[in-house]
mmCIF file with all atom_site columns, C-alpha atoms in Angstrom:
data_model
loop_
_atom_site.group_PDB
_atom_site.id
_atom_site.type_symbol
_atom_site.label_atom_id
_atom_site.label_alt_id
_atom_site.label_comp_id
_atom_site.label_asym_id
_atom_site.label_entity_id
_atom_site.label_seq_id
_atom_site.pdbx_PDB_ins_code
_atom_site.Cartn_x
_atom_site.Cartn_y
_atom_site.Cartn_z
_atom_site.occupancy
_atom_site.B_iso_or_equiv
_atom_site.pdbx_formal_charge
_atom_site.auth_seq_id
_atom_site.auth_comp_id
_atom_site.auth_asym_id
_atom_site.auth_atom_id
_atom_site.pdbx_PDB_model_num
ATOM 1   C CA . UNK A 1 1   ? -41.181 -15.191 -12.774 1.00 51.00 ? 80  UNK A CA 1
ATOM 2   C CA . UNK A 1 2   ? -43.800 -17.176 -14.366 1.00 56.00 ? 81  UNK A CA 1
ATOM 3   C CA . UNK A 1 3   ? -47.440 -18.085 -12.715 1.00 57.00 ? 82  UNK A CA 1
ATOM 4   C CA . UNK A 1 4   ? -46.439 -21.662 -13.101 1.00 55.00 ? 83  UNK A CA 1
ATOM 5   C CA . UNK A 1 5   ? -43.322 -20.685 -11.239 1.00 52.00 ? 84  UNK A CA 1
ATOM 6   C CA . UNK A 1 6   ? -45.145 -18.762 -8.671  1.00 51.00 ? 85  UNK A CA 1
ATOM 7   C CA . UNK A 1 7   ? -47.368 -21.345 -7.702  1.00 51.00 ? 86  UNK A CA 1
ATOM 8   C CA . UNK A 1 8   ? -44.826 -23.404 -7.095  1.00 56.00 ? 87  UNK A CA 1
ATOM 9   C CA . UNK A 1 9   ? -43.694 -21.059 -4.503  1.00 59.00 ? 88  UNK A CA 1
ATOM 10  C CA . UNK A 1 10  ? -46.831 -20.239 -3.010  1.00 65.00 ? 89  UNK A CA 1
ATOM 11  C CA . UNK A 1 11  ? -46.305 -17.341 -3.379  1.00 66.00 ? 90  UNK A CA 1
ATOM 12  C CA . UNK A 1 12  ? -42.995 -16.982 -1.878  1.00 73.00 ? 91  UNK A CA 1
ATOM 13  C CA . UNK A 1 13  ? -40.405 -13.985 -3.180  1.00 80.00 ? 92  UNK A CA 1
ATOM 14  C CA . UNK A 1 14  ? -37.248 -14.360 -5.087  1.00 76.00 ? 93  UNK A CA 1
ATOM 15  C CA . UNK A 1 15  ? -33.946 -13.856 -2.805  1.00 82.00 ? 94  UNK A CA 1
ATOM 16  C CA . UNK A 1 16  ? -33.195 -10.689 -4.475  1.00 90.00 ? 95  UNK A CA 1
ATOM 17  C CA . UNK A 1 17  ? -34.481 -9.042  -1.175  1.00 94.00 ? 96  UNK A CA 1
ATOM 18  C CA . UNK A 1 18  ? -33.225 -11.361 1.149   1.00 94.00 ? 97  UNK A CA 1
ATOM 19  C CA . UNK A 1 19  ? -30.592 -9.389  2.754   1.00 97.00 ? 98  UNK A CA 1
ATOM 20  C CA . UNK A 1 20  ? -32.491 -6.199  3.631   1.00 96.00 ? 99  UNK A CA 1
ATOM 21  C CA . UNK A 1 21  ? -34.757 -8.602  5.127   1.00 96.00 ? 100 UNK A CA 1
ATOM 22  C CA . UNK A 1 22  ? -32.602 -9.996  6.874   1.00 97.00 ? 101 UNK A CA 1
ATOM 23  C CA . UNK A 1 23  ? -31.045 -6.571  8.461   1.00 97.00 ? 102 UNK A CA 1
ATOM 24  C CA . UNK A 1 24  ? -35.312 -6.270  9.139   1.00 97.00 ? 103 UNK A CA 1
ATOM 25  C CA . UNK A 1 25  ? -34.875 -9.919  10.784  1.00 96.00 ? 104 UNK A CA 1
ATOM 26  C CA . UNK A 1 26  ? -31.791 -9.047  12.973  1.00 97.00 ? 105 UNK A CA 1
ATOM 27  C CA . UNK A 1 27  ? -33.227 -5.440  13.780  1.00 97.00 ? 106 UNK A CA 1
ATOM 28  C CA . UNK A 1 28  ? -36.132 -7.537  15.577  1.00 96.00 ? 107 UNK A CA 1
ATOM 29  C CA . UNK A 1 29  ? -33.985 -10.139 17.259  1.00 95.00 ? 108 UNK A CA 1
ATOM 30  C CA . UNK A 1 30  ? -31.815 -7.873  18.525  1.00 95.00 ? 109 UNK A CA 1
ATOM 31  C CA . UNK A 1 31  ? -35.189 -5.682  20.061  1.00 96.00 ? 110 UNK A CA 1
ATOM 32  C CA . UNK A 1 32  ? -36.665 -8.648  21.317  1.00 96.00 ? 111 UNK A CA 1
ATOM 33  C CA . UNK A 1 33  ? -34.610 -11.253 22.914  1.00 86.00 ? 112 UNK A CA 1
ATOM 34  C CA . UNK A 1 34  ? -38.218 -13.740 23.065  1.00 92.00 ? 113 UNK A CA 1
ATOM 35  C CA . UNK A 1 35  ? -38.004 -14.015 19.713  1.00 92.00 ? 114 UNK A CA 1
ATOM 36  C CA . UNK A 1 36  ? -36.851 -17.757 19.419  1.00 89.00 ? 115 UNK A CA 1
ATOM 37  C CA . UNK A 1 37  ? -37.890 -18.848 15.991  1.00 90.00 ? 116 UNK A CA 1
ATOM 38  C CA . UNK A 1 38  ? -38.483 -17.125 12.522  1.00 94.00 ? 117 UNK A CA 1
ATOM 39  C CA . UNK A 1 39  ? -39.306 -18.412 8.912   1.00 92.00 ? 118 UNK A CA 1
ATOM 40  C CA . UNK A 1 40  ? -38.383 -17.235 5.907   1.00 93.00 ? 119 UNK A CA 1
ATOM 41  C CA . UNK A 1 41  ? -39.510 -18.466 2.573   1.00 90.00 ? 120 UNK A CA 1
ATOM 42  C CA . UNK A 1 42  ? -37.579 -17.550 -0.709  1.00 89.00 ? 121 UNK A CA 1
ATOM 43  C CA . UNK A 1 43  ? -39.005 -18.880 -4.088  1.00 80.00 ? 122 UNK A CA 1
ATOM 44  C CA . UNK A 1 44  ? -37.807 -19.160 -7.418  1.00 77.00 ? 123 UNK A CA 1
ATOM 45  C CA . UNK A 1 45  ? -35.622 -22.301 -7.250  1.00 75.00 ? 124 UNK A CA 1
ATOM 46  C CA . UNK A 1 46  ? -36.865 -24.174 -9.533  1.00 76.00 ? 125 UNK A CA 1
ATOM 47  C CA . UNK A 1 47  ? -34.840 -23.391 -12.400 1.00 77.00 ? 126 UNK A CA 1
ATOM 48  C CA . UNK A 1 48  ? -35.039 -26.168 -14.733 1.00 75.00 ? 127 UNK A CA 1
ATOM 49  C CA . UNK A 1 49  ? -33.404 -24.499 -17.616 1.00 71.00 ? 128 UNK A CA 1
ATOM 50  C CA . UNK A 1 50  ? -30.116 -21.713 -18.225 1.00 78.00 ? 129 UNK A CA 1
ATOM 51  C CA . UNK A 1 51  ? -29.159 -22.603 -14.312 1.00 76.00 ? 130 UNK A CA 1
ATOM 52  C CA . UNK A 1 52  ? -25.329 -21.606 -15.319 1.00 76.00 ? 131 UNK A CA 1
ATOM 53  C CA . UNK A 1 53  ? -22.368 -21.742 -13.378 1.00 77.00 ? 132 UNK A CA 1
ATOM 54  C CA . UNK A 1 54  ? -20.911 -18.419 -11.919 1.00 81.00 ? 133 UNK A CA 1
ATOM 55  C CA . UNK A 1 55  ? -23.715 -16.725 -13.662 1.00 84.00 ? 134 UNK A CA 1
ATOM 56  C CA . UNK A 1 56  ? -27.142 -17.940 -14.578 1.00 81.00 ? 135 UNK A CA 1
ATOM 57  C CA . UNK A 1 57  ? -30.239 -18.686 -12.742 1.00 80.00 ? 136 UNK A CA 1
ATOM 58  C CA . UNK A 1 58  ? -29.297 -20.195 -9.987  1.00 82.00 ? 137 UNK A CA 1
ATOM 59  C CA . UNK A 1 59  ? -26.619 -18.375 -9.420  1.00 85.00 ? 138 UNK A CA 1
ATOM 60  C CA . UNK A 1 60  ? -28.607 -15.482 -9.549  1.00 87.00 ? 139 UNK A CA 1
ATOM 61  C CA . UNK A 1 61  ? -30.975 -16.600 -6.597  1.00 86.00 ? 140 UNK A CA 1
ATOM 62  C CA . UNK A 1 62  ? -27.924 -17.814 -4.193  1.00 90.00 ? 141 UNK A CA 1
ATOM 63  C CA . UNK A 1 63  ? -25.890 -14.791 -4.587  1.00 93.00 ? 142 UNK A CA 1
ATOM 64  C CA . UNK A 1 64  ? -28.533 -12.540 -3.220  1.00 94.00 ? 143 UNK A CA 1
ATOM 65  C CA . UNK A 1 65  ? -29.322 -15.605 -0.421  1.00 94.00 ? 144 UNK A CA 1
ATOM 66  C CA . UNK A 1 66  ? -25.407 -15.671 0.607   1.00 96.00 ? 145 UNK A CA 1
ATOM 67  C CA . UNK A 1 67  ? -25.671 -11.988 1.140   1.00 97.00 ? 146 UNK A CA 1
ATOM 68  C CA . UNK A 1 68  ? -28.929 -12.014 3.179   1.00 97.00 ? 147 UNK A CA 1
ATOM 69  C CA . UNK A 1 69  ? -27.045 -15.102 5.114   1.00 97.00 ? 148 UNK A CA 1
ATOM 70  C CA . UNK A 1 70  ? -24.228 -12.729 5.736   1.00 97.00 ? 149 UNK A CA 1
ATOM 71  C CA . UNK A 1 71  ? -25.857 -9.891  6.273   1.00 97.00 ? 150 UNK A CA 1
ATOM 72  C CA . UNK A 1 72  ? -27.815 -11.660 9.079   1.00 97.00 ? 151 UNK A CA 1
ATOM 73  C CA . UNK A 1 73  ? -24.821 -12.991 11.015  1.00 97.00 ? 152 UNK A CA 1
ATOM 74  C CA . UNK A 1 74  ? -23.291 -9.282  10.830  1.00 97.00 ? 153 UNK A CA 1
ATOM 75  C CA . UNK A 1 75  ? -26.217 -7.606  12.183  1.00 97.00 ? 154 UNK A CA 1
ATOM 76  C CA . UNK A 1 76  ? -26.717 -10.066 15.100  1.00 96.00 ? 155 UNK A CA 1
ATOM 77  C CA . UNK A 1 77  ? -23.493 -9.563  16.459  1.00 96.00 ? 156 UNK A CA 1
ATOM 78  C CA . UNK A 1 78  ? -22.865 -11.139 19.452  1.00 95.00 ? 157 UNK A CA 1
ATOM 79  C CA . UNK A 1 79  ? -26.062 -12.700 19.460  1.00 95.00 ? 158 UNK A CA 1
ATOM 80  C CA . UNK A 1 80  ? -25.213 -15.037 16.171  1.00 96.00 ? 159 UNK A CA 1
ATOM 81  C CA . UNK A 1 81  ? -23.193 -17.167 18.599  1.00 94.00 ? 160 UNK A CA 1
ATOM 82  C CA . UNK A 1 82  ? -26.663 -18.601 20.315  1.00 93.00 ? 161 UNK A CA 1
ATOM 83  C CA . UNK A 1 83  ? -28.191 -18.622 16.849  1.00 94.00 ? 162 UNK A CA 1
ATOM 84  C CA . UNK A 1 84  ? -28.786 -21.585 14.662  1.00 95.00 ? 163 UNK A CA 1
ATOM 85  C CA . UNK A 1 85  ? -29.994 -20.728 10.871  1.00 96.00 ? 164 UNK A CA 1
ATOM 86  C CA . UNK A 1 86  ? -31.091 -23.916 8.784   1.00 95.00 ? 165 UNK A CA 1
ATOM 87  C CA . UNK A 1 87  ? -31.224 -23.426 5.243   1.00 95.00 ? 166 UNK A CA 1
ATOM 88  C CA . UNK A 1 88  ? -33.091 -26.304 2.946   1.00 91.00 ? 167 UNK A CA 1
ATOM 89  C CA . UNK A 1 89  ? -35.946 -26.932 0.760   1.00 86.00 ? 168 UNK A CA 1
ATOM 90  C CA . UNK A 1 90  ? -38.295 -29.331 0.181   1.00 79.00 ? 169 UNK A CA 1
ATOM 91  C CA . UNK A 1 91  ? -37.441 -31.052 -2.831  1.00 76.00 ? 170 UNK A CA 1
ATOM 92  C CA . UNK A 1 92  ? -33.957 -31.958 -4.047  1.00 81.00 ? 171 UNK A CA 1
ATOM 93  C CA . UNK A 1 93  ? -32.665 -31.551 -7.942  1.00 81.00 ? 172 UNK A CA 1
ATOM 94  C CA . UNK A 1 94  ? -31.271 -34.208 -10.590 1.00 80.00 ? 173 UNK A CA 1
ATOM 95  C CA . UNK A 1 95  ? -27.355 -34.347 -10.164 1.00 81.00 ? 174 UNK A CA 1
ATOM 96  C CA . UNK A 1 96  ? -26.901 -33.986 -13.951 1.00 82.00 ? 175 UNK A CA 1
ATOM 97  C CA . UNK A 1 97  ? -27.711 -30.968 -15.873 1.00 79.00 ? 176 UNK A CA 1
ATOM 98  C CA . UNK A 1 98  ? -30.580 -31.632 -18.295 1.00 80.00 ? 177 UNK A CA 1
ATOM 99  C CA . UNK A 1 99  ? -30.802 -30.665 -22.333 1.00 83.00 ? 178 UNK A CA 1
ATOM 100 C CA . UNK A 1 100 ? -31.987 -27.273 -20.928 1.00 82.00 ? 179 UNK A CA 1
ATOM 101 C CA . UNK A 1 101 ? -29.310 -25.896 -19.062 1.00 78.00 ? 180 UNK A CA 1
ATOM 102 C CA . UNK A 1 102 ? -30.478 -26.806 -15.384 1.00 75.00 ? 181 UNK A CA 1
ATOM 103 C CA . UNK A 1 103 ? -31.649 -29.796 -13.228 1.00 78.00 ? 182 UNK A CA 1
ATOM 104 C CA . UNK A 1 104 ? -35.156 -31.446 -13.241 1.00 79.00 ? 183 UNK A CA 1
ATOM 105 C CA . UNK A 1 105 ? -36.865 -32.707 -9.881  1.00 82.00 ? 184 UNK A CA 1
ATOM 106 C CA . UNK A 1 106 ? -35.271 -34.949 -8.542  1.00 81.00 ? 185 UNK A CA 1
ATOM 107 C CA . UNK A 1 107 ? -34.643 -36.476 -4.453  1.00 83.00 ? 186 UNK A CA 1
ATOM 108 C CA . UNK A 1 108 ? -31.557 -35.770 -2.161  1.00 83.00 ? 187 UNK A CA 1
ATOM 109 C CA . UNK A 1 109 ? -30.979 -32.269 -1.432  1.00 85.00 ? 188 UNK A CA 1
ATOM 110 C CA . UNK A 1 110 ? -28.323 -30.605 0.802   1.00 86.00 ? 189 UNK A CA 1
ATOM 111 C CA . UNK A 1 111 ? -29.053 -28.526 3.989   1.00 90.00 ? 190 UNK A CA 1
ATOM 112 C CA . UNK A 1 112 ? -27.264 -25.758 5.207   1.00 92.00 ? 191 UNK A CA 1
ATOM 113 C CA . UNK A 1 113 ? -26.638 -24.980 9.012   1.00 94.00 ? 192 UNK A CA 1
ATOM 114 C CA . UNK A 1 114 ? -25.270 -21.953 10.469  1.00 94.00 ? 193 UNK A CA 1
ATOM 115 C CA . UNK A 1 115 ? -24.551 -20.250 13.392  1.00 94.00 ? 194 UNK A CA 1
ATOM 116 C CA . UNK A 1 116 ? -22.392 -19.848 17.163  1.00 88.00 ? 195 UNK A CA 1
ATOM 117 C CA . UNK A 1 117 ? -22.227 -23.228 17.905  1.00 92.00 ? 196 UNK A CA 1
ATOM 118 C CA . UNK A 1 118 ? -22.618 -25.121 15.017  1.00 92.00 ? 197 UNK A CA 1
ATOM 119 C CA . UNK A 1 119 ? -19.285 -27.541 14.200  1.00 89.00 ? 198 UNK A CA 1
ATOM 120 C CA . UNK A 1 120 ? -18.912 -26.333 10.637  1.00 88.00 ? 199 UNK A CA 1
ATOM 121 C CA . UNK A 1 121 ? -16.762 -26.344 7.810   1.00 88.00 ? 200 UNK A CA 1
ATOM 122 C CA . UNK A 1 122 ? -17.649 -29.979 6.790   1.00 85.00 ? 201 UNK A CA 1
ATOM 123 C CA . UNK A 1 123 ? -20.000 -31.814 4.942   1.00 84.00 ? 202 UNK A CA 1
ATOM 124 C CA . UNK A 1 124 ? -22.237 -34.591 7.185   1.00 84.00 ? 203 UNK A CA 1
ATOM 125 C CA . UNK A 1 125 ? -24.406 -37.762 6.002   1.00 82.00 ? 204 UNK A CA 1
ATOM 126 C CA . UNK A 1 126 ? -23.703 -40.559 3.474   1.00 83.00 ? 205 UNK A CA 1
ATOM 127 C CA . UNK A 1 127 ? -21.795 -39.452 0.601   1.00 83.00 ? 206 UNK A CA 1
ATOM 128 C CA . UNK A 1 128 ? -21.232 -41.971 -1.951  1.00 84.00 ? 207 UNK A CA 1
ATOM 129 C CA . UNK A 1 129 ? -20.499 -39.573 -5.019  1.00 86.00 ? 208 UNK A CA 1
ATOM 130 C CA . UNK A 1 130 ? -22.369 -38.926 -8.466  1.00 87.00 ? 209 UNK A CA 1
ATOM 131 C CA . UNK A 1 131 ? -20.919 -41.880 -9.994  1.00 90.00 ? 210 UNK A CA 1
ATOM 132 C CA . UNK A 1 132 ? -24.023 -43.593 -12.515 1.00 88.00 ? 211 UNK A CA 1
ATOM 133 C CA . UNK A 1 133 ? -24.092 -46.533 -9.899  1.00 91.00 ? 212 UNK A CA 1
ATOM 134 C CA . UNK A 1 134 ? -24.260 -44.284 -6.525  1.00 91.00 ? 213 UNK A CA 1
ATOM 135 C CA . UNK A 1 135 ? -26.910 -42.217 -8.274  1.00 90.00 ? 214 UNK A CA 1
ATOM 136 C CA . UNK A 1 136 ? -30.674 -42.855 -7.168  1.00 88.00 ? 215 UNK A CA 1
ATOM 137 C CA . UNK A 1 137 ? -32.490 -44.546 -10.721 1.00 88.00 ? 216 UNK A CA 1
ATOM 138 C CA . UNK A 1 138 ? -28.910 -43.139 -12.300 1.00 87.00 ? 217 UNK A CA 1
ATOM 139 C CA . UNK A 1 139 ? -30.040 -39.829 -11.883 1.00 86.00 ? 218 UNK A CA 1
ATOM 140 C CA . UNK A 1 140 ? -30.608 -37.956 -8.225  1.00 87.00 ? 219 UNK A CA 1
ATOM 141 C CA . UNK A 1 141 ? -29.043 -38.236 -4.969  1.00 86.00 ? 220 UNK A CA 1
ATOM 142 C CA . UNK A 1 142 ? -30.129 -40.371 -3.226  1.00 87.00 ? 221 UNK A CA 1
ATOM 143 C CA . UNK A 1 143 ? -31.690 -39.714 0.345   1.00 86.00 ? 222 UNK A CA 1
ATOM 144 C CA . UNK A 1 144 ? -29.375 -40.800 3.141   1.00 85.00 ? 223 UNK A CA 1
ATOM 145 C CA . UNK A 1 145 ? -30.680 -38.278 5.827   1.00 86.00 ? 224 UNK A CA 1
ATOM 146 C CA . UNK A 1 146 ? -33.786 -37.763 7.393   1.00 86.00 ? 225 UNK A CA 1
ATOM 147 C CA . UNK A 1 147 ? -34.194 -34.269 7.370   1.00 87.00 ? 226 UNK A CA 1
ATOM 148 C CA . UNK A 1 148 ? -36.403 -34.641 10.729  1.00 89.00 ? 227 UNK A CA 1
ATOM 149 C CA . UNK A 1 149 ? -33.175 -35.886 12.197  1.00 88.00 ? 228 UNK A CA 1
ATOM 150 C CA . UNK A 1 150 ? -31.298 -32.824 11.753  1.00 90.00 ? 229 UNK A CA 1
ATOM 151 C CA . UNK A 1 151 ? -34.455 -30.536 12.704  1.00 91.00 ? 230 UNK A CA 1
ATOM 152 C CA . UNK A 1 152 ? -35.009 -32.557 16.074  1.00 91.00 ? 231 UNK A CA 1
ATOM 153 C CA . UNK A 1 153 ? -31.291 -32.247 16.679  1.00 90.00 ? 232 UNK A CA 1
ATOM 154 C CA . UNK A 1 154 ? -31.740 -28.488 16.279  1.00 92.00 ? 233 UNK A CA 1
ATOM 155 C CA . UNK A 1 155 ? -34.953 -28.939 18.395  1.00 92.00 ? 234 UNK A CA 1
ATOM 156 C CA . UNK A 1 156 ? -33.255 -30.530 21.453  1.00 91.00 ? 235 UNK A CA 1
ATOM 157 C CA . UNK A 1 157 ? -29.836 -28.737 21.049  1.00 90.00 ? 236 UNK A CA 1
ATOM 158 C CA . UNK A 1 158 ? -30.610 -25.055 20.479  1.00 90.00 ? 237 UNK A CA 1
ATOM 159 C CA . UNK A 1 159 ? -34.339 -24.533 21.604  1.00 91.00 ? 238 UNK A CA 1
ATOM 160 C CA . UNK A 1 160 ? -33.882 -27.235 24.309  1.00 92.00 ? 239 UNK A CA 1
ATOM 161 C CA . UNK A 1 161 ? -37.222 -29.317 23.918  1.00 92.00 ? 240 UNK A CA 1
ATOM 162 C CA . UNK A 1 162 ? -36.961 -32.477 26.222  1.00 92.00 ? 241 UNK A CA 1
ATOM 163 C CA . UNK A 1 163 ? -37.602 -36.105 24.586  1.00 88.00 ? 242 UNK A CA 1
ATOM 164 C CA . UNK A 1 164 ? -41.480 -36.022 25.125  1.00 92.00 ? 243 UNK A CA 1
ATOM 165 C CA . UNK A 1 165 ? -41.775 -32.424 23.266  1.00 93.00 ? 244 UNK A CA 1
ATOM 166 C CA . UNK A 1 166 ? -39.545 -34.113 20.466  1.00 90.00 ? 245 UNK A CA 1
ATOM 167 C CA . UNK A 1 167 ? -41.919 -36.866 20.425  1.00 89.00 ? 246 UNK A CA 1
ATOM 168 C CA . UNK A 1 168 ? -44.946 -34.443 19.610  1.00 93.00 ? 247 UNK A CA 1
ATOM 169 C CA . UNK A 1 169 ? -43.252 -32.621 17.275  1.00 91.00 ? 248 UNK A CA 1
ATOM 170 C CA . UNK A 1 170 ? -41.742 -35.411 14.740  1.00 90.00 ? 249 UNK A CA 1
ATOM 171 C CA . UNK A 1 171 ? -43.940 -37.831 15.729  1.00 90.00 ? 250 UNK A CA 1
ATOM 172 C CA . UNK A 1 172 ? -43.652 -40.600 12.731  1.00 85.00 ? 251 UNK A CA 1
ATOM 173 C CA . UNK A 1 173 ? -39.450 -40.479 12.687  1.00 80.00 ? 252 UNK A CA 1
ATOM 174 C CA . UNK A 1 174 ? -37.809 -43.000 13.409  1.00 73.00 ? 253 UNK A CA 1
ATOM 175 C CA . UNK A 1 175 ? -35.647 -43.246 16.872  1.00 68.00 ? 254 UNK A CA 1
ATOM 176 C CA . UNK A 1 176 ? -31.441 -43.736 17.131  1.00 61.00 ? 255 UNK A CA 1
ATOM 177 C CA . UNK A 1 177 ? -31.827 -42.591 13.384  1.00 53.00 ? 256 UNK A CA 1
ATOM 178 C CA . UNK A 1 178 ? -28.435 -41.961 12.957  1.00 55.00 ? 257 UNK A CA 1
ATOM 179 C CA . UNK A 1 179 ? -27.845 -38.887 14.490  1.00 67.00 ? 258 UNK A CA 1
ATOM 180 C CA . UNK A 1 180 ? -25.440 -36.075 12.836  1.00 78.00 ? 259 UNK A CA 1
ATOM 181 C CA . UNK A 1 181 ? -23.079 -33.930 15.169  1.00 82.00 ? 260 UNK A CA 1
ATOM 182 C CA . UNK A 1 182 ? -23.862 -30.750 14.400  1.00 85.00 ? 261 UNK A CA 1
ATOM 183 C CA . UNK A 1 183 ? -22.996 -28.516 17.337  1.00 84.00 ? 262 UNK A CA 1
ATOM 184 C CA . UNK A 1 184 ? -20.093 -28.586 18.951  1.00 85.00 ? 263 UNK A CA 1
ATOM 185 C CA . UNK A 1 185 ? -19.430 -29.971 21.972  1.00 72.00 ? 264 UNK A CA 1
#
C-alpha cells in the first residue's frame, strides 16, 4: 500500500486480516457480555485504479471483509441474534468507472447492516438509478440518507438510548428525518 494510501487510512489495516480478527472480536464478546460496542477500522479502499470485477482491487479488500463478516456471525452464535454490525465509510465513490480501472471520490455511499434483528434482505433509502440525469453533477450518487439517521436508529433500537441521550449524541441532525425500518418489528 502506498504512504499516500496509508494516510488516507490513518493508519488503518487492509481487510486481509479481518476475519481472524474478528474470531479475536467474538472470542471477547462471548467472555464479556458488557461489551456493548466495538470499532473496527479497515483501510485500503480507495482504489482509484484496476478495481476489477470478480477479481481486482476491490474485490480483493471485500472478499477478505465478507469472510471476517461471516466469520463474526459464526463465532457469536447465539449471541449474533442481539447483535447489530454496521458496515460504511466515510466517503462514497463515482458510479462510473474512470480511465483507470476504478472509481474516483465521489458522494453517496451504501451502508451495510447486519445482525438478529435486523429486517434484511432489501435495499432501503431513495433509489433513483445511475441513469446520467439521477446521477449527482452526472457522476456520483447522490445522498438521499443521512447516515446519522440510521446510526440513531441503531442508537435507540439496539443500545436503547432514550430521546435526550439521542439528542447529545447527533446533536445537529435533523428530527422526523425520514426514518428507515431497519429492525424488525
Amino acid at each position: 500500500m502506498s504512504s499516500k494510501m496509508q494516510a488516507a487510512d490513518n493508519g488503518a489495516p487492509l481487510p486481509n486480516g479481518f476475519p481472524a480478527d474478528a474470531a479475536r472480536l467474538a472470542t471477547m464478546m462471548r467472555n464479556n457480555p458488557k461489551i456493548q460496542l466495538a470499532f473496527v477500522a479497515l483501510g485500503g479502499w480507495d482504489t482509484h485504479a484496476r478495481q476489477g470485477a470478480a477479481s481486482g482491487q476491490l474485490a480483493g479488500r471485500l472478499a477478505p471483509l465478507g469472510l471476517g463478516l461471516a466469520t463474526l456471525a459464526e463465532r457469536l452464535g447465539p449471541m449474533f441474534d442481539d447483535t447489530t454490525v454496521v458496515v460504511m465509510s466515510e466517503f462514497g465513490r463515482t458510479a462510473r468507472e474512470n480511465g483507470n480501472g476504478g472509481t474516483d471520490h465521489g458522494h453517496g455511499n451504501a451502508m451495510w447492516l447486519l445482525g438478529g434483528k435486523i429486517a434484511g434482505g432489501k435495499v432501503l433509502g431513495d433509489w433513483k438509478g445511475v441513469g446520467d440525469a439521477d446521477l449527482n453533477e452526472g457522476r456520483d450518487l447522490p445522498v438521499t440518507t443521512d447516515f446519522r439517521t440510521v446510526l440513531a436508529q441503531v442508537a435507540e433500537r439496539h443500545l436503547r438510548l432514550p430521546d435526550r441521550q439521542l439528542a447529545q449524541l447527533f446533536p445537529d441532525m435533523p428530527r422526523g428525518a425520514g426514518a428507515l425500518q431497519l429492525y424488525r418489528g
